[in-house]
Coordinates of C-alpha atoms in Angstrom, one line a residue:
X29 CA 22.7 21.5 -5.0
X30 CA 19.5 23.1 -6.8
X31 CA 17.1 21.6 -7.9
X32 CA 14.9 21.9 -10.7
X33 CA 11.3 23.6 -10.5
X34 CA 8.8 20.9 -12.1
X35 CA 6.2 23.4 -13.1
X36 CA 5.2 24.6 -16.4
X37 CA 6.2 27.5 -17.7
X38 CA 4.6 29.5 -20.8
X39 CA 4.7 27.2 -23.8
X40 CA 6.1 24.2 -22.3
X41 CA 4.4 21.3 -23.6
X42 CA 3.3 17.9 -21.9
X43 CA 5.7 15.2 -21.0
X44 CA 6.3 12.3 -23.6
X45 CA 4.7 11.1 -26.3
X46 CA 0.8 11.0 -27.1
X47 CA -1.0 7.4 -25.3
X48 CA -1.8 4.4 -28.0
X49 CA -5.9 6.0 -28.3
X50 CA -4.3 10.1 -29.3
X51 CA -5.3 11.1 -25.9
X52 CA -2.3 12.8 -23.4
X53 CA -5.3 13.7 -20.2
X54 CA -3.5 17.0 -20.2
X55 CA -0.9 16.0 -17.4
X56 CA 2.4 18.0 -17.2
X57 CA 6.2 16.8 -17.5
X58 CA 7.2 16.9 -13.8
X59 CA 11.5 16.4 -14.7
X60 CA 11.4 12.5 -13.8
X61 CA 14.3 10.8 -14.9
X62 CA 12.8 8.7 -17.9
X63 CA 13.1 5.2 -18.8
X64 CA 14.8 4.0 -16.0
X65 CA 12.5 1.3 -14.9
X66 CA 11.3 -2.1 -16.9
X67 CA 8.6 -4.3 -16.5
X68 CA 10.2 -6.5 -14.2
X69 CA 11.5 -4.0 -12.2
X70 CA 8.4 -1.7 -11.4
X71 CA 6.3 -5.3 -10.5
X72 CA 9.5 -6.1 -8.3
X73 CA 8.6 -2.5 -6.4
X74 CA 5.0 -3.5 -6.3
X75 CA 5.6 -6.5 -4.9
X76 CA 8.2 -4.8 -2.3
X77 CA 5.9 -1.7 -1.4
X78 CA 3.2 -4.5 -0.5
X79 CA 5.9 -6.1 1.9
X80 CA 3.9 -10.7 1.6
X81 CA 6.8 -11.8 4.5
X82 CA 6.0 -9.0 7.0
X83 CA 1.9 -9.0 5.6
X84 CA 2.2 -12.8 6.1
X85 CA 4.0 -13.1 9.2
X86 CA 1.8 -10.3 11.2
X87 CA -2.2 -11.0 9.8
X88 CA -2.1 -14.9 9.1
X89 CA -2.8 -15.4 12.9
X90 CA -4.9 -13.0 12.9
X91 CA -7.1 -13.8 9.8
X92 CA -7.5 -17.3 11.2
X93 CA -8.7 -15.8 14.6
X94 CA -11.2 -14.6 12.5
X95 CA -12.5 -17.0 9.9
X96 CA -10.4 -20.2 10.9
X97 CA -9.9 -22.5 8.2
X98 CA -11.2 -20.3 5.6
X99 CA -8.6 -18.8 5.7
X100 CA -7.2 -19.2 1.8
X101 CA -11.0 -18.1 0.8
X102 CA -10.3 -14.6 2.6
X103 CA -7.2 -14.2 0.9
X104 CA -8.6 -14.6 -2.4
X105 CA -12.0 -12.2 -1.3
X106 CA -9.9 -9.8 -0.4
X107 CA -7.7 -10.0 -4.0
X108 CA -11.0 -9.7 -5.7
X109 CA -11.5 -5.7 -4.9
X110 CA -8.1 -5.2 -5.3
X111 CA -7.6 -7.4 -8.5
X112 CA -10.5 -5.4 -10.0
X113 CA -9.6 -2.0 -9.2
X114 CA -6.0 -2.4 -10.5
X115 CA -8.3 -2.2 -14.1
X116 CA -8.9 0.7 -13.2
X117 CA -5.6 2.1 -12.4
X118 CA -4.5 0.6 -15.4
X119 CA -7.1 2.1 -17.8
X120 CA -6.4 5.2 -16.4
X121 CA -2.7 4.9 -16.9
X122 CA -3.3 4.1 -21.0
X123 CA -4.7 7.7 -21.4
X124 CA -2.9 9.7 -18.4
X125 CA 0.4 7.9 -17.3
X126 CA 1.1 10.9 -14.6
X127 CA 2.5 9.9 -11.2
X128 CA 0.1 11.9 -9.1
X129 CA -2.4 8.7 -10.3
X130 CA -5.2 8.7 -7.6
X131 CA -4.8 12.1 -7.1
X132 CA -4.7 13.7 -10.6
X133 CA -7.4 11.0 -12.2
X134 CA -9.8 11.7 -9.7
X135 CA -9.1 15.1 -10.4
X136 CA -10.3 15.0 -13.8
X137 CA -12.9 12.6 -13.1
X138 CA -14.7 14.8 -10.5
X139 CA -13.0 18.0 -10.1
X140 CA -10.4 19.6 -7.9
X141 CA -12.1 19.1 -4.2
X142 CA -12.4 15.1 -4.5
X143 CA -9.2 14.6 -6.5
X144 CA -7.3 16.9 -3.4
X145 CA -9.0 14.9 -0.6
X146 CA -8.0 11.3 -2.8
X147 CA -4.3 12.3 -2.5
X148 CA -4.4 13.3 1.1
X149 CA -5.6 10.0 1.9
X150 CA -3.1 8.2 -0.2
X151 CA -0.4 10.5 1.3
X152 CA -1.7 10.6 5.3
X153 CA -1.7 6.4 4.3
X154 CA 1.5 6.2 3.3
X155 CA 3.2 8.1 6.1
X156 CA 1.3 5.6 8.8
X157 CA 2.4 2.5 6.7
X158 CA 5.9 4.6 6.6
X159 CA 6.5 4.7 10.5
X160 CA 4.5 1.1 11.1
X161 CA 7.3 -0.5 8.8
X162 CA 9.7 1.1 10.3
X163 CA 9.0 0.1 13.7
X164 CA 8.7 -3.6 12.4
X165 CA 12.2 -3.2 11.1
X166 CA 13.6 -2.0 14.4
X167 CA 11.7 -4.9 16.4
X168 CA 13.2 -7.3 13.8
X169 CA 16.3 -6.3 13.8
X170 CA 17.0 -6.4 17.6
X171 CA 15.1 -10.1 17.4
X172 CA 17.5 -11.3 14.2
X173 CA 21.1 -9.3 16.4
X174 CA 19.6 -11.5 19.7
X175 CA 19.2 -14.8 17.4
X176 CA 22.7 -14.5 16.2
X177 CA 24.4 -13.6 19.1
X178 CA 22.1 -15.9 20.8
X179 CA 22.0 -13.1 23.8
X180 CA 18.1 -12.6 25.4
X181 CA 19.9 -9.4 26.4
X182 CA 20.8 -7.7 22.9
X183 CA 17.2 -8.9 21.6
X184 CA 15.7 -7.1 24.6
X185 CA 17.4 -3.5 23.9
X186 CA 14.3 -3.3 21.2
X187 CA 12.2 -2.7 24.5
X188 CA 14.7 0.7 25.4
X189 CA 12.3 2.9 24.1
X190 CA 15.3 5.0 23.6
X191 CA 17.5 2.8 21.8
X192 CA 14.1 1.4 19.6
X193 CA 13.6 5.3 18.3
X194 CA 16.9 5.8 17.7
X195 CA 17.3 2.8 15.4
X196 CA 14.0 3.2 13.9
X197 CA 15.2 6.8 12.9
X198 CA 18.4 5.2 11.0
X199 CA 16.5 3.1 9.1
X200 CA 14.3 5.8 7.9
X201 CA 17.3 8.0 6.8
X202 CA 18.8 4.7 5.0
X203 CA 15.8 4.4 3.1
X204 CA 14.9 8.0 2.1
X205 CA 18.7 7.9 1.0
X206 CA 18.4 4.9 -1.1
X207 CA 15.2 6.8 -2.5
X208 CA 16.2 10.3 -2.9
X209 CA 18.9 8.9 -5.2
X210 CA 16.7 7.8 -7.8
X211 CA 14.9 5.0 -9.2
X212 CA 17.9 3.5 -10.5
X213 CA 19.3 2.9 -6.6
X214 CA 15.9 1.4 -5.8
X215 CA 15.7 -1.3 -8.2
X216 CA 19.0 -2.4 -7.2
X217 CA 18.1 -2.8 -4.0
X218 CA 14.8 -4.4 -4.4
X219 CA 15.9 -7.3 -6.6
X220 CA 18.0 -8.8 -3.9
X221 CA 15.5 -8.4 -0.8
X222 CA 12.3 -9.5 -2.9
X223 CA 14.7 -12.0 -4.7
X224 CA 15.5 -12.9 -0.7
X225 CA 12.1 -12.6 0.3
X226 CA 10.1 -15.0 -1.8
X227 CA 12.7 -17.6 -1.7
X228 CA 12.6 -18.2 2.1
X229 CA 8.8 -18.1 1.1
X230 CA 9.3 -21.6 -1.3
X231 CA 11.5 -22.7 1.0
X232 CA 9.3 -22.3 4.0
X233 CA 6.4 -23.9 2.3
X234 CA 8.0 -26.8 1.1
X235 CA 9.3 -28.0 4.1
X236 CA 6.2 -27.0 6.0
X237 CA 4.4 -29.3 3.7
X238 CA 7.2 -32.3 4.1
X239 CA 6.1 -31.7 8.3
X240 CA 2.1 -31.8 7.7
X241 CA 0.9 -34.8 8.6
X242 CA 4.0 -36.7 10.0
X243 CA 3.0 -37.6 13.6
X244 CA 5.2 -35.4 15.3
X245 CA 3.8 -34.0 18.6
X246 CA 4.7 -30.6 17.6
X247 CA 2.2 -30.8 15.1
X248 CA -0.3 -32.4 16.7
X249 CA -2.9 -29.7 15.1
X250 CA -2.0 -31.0 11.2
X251 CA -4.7 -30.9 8.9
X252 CA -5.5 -32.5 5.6
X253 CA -6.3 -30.2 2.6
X254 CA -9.9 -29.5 1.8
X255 CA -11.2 -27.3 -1.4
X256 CA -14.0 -26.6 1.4
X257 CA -10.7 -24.1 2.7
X258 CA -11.8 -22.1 -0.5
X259 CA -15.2 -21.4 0.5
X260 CA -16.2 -18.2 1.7
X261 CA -19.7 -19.1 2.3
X262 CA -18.3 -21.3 5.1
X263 CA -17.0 -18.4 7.6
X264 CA -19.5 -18.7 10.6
X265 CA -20.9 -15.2 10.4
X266 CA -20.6 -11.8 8.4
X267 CA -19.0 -10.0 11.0
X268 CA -15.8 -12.5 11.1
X269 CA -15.9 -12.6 7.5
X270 CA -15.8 -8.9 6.9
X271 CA -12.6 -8.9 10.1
X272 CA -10.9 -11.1 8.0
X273 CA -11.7 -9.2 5.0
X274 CA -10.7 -6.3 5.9
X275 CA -6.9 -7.5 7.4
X276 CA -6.8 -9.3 3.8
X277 CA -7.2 -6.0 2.0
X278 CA -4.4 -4.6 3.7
X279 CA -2.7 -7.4 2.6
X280 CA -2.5 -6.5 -0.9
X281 CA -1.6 -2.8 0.0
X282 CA 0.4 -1.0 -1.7
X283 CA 0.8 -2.7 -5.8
X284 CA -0.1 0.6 -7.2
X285 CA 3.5 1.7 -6.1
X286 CA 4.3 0.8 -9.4
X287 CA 1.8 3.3 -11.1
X288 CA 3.4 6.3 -9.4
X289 CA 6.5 5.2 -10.9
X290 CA 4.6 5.3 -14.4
X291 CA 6.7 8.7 -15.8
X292 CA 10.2 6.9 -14.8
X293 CA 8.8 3.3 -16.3
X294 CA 9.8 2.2 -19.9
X295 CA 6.5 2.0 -21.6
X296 CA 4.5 4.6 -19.2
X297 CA 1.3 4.1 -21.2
X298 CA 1.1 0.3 -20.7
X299 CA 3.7 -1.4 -18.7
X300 CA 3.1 0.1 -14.9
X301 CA -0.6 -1.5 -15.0
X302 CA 1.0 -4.8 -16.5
X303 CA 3.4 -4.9 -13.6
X304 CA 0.5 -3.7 -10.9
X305 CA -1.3 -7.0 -12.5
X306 CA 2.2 -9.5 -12.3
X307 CA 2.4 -8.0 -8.9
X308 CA -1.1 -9.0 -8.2
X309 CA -0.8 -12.8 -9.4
X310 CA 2.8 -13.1 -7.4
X311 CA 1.2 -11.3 -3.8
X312 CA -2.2 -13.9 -4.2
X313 CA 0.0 -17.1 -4.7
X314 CA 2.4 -16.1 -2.4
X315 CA -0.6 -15.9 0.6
X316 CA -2.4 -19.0 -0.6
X317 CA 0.4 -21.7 -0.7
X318 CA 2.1 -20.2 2.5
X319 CA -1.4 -19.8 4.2
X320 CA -2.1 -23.6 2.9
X321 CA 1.0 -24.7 3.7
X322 CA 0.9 -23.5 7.1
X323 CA -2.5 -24.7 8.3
X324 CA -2.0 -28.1 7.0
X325 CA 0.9 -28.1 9.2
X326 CA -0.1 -26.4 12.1
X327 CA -3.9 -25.8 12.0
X328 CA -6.0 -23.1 13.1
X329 CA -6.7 -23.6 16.5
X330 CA -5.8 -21.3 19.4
X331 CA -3.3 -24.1 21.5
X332 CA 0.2 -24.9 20.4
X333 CA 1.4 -24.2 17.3
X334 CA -1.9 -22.9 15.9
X335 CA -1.7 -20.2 14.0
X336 CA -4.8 -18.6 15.8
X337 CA -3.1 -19.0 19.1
X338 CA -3.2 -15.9 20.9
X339 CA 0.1 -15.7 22.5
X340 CA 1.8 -16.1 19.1
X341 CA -1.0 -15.2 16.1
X342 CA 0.2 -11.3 15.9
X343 CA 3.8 -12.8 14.4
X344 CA 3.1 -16.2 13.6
X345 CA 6.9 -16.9 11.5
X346 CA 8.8 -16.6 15.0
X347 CA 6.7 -19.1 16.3
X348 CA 6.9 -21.6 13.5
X349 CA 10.1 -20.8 12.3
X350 CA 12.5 -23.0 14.3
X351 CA 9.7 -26.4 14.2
X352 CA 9.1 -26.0 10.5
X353 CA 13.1 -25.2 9.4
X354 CA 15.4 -25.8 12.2
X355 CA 17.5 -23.8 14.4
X356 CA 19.7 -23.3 11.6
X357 CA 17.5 -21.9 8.7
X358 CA 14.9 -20.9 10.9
X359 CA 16.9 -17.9 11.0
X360 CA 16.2 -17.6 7.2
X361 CA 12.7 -16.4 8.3
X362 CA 13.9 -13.6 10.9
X363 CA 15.8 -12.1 8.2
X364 CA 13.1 -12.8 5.1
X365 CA 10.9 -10.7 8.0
X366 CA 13.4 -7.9 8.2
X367 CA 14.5 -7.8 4.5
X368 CA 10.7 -7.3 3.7
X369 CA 9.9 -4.5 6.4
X370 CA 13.3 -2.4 5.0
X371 CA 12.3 -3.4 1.6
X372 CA 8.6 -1.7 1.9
X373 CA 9.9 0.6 3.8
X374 CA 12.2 2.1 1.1
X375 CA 9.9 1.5 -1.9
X376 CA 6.9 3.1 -0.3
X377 CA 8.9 6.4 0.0
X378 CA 8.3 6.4 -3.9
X379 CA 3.9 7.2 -4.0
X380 CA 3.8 9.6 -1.1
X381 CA 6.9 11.3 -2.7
X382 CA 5.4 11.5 -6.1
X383 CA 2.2 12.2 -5.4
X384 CA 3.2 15.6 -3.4
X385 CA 5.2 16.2 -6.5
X386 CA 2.1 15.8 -8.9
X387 CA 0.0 17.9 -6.4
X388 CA 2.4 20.5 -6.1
X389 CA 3.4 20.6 -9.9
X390 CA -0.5 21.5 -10.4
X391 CA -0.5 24.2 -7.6
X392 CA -2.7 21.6 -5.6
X393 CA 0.4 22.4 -2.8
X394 CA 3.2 24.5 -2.2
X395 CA 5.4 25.3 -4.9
X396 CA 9.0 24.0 -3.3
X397 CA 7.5 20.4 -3.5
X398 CA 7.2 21.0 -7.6
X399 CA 11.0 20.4 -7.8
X400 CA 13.4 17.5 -9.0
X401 CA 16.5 16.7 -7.8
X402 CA 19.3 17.6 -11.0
X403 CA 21.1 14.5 -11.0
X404 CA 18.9 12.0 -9.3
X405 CA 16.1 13.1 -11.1
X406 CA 14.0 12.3 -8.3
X407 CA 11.2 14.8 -6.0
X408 CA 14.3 15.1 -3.7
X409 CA 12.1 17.5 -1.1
X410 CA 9.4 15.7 -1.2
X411 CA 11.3 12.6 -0.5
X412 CA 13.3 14.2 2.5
X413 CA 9.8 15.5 3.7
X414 CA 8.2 12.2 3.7
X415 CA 11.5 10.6 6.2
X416 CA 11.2 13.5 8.2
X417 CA 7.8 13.3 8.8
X418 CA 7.4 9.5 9.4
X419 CA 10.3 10.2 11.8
X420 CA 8.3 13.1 13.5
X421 CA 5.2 10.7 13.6
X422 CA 6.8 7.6 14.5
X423 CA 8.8 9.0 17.8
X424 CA 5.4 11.7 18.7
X425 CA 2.9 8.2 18.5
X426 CA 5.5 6.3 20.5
X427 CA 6.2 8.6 23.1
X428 CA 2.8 9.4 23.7
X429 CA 1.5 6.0 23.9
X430 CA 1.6 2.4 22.2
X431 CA -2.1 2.2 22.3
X432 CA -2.2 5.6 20.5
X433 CA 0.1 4.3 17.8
X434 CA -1.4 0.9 17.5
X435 CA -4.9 3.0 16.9
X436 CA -3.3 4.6 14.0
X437 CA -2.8 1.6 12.6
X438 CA -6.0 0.1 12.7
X439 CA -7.4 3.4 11.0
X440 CA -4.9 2.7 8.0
X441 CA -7.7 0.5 6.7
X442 CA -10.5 3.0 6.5
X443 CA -7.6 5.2 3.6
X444 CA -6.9 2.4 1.7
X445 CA -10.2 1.8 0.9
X446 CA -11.0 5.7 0.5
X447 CA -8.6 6.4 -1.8
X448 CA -9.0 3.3 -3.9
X449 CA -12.5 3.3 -4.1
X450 CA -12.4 6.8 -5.7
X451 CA -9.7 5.9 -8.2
X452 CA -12.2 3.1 -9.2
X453 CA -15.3 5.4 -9.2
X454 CA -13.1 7.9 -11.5
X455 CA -12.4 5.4 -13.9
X456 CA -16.0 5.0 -14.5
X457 CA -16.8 8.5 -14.8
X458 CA -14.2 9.1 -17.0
X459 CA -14.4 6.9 -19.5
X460 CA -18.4 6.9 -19.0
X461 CA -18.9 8.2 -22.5
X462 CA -17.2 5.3 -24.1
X463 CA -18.4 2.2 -22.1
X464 CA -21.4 1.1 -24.7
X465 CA -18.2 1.5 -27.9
X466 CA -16.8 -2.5 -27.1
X467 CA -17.6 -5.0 -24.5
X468 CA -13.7 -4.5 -23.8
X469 CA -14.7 -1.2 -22.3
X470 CA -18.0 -1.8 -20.9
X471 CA -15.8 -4.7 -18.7
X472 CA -12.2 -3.3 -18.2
X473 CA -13.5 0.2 -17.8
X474 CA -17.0 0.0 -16.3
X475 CA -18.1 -3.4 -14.8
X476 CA -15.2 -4.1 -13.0
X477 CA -14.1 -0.9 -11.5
X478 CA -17.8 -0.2 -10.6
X479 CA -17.9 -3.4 -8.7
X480 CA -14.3 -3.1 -6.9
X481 CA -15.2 0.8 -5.5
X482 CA -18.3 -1.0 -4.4
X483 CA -16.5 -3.8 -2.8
X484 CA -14.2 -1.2 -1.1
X485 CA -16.5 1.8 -0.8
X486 CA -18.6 -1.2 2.0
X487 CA -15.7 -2.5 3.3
X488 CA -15.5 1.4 4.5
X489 CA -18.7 1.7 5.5
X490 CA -18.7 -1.4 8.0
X491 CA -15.0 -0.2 9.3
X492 CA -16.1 2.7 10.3
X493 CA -19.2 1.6 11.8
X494 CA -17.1 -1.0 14.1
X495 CA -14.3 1.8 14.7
X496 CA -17.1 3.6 16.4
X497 CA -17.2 0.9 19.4
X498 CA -14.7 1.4 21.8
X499 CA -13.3 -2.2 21.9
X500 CA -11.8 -1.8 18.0
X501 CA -8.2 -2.0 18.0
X502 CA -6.2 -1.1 21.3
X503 CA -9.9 -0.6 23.3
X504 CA -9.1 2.6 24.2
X505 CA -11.6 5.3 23.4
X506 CA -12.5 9.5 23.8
X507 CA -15.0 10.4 25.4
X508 CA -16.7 7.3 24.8
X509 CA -16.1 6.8 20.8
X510 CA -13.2 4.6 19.8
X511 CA -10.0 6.1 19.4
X512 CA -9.3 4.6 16.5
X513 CA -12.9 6.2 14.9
X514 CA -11.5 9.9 16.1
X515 CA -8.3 8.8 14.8
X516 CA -9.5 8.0 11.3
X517 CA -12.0 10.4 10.9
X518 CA -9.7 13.2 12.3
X519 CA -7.1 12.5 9.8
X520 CA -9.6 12.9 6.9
X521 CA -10.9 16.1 8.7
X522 CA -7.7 17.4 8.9
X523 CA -7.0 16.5 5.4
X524 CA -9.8 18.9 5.0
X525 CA -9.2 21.6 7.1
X526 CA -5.5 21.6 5.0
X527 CA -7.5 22.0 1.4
X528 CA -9.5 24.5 2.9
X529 CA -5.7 25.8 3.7
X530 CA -4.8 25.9 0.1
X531 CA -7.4 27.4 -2.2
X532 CA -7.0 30.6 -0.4
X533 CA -3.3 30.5 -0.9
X534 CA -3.9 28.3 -4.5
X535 CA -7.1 29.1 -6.0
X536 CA -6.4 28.5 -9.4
X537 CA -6.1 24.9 -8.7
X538 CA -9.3 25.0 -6.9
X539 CA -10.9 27.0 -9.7
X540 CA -10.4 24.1 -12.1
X541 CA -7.9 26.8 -13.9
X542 CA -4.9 23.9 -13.5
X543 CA -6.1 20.5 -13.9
X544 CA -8.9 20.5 -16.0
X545 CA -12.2 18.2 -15.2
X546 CA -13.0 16.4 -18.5
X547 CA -14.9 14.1 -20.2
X548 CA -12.8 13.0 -23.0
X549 CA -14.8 12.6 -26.4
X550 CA -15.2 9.1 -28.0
X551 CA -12.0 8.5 -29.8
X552 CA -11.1 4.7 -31.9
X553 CA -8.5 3.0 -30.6
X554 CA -5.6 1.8 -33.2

């Protein structure tokens, strides 16, 4: 079928109507199909694209390695960046609700060189969170077929490499399917596995609670509540508190999913940064009362049960599962693990996909990426792209090496915060000439997004510091750096050497000729 070429030509005009302050930011219509997500459903794919089950089940072991009972107080430090740079996103949104988000407000904020390097490392983060989730769903999958059948033999086929790469490569046609069809077909889909997801969540935390403190040797490690759990002054040094913070921040990951779905949201000016802020609330209460839950069950020590026990903190719901529910709704958590890896993995399809759209649609990359699929209404090549090359990624890093693939991972963290922290810088800069008009402004569109880049803009600083040392992530290293240092670095390199790529074969873009830095003039608001 053809599609439909997204960019501009003489005397088009911009996409929708005029944001609530007269200001449209100069974006361009990109042949989205409109309207086609609510406020419910675009916090719904926030809350998806951030996976809580899978986050939950894989880092709450690890966090209280880290910080031990303070545990709850790192979830909620690590909100605090995030919380305050979703201002940002959605200040920006009021006044420029274009999907390229990061990319195209950081583009106006700074100029074309900054904003091109911000949506390389919100695309090169997505396609390692892409094949990671993937993987997760193949493992879980092969676990949930061996519970069922209740066959050690059919759980084990997940360690065929083979058969693992095979399977991880259905899942990601599955999802690009379910995305490439359109907005529509994804918000279908999300309602039941979130709606799936955070009920085995209540379920799990209820009847962990009815288990914490009733003498049974299997939790011999129960604790009582303390609001001392809340204090993050109490971790017993910087260095574990800023481990902890970082696996919290990738915690939260992924909310803004919803703000790349801005030009397909009812309401593009205002309701994707509502939604990224529901999204926020359900993510944070999600962590804290299963986190609660399950160290006042369990505890945090590194015997038993504990969730910082070694041998079981890297996926802490298969250990807990059949003690807390049963043999016979235990399995509830195997699945609520699954639905949420296949979950993310389909909705984050939809920022990498629409962020190459937005870059391409403003000659920031090739020109085949600029175009919409007719009836779906979605960036149908971009989308394909994106499955194809997790799929390439995934089975290279795996045949290669695990310890390769694991490093990848560990560098995720050092993109997250790059990207985000410029997005929050950009919203500053932007609106810089109107922060002294109310002490809305000065808050919403200076104090906090200044303060969550800050937040985020260290927390990169000291990652990449540690990555430098050898015995961050697998403890594997080149030529006596840590591999997961060269890894992260490399991919921003590369990101750079591929800009370089494109202003000779796009220099209008480059030239500010396209996308237009601005400082918009002080306007009143109605």
């Amino acid at each position: 079928m053809t599609q439909l070429d997204a960019r501009p030509q003489a005397g088009d005009t911009v996409r929708g109507s005029a944001p609530a302050d007269g200001r449209d930011g100069g974006v361009r219509g990109k042949g989205l199909g409109g309207n086609s997500v609510g406020l419910m459903g675009s916090a719904v794919i926030g809350v998806s694209t951030v996976a809580p089950v899978y986050c939950l089940t894989s880092t709450l072991g690890s966090t209280a390695g880290e910080v031990g009972v303070q545990m709850p107080a790192v979830f909620l430090a690590g909100f605090l960046p995030m919380l305050l740079v979703a201002f940002a996103y959605r200040e920006l949104n009021k006044v420029m609700p274009d999907c390229g988000t990061s990319f195209t407000w950081t583009v106006k904020a700074f100029g074309p060189r900054v904003g091109w390097m911000c949506g390389w490392g919100l695309v090169i983060a997505t396609i390692i969170v892409l094949s990671n989730l993937a993987g997760v769903a193949t493992s879980y999958f092969w676990l949930l077929a061996g519970e069922v059948t209740n066959s050690a033999s059919v759980a084990a086929l997940d360690d065929n490499k083979l058969v693992h790469i095979v399977t991880c490569l259905v899942l990601i046609a599955a999802a690009t399917a379910i995305s490439y069809r359109g907005m529509t077909a994804t918000k279908g889909v999300q309602y039941a596995l979130v709606g799936l997801q955070l009920a085995v969540l209540a379920l799990f935390v209820t009847m962990a609670l009815s288990k914490a403190g009733s003498g049974d040797a299997a939790f011999a490690g129960s604790l009582d509540f303390s609001w001392s759990w809340m204090n993050p002054f109490a971790v017993q040094s910087f260095a574990a508190f800023t481990a902890g913070l970082s696996l919290s921040i990738f915690m939260f990951w992924g909310w803004d999913a919803c703000l790349t779905a801005n030009e397909e949201t009812t309401g593009s000016e205002k309701t994707p940064g509502r939604a990224a802020l529901i999204a926020m609330v359900v993510l944070v209460g999600s962590y804290l009362a299963t986190g609660i839950a399950a160290q006042m069950t369990v505890g945090s020590g590194t015997s038993g049960l504990g969730l910082a026990n070694p041998e079981t903190s890297d996926n802490v719901f298969a250990a807990l599962a059949g003690p807390v529910m049963g043999p016979g709704l235990g399995v509830l958590l195997f699945v609520a693990v699954l639905a949420s890896a296949a979950a993310s993995l389909q909705t984050t399809f939809i920022p990498v996909a629409r962020t190459v759209l937005a870059m391409s649609t403003y000659e920031a990359m090739p020109a085949s990426y600029a175009k919409v699929h007719p009836r779906f209404r979605t960036p149908g090549r971009a989308t394909v792209t994106a499955g194809i090359g997790t799929g390439v990624f995934y089975t290279v890093m795996t045949l290669i090496s695990e310890h390769v693939l694991i490093d990848t991972i560990y560098a995720l963290g050092l993109m997250i915060c790059f990207y985000y922290a410029l997005t929050a810088f950009a919203c500053v800069w932007y609106f810089r000439a109107e922060l002294t008009r109310s002490g809305r402004d000065l808050v919403f569109r200076g104090l906090f997004p200044a303060v969550g880049g800050l937040l985020l803009a260290a927390v990169f600083a000291k990652t990449l510091y540690d990555m430098w040392d050898p015995a961050y992530g697998s403890g594997s290293s080149v030529f006596g750096v840590g591999s997961v240092f060269v890894i992260g670095v490399g991919l921003l390199l590369l990101g750079v050497v591929l800009m370089v790529a494109m202003e000779r074969h796009s220099p209008a873009f480059f030239r500010g000729q396209v996308l237009t830095k601005e400082t918009p003039a002080l306007v009143v608001e109605d």
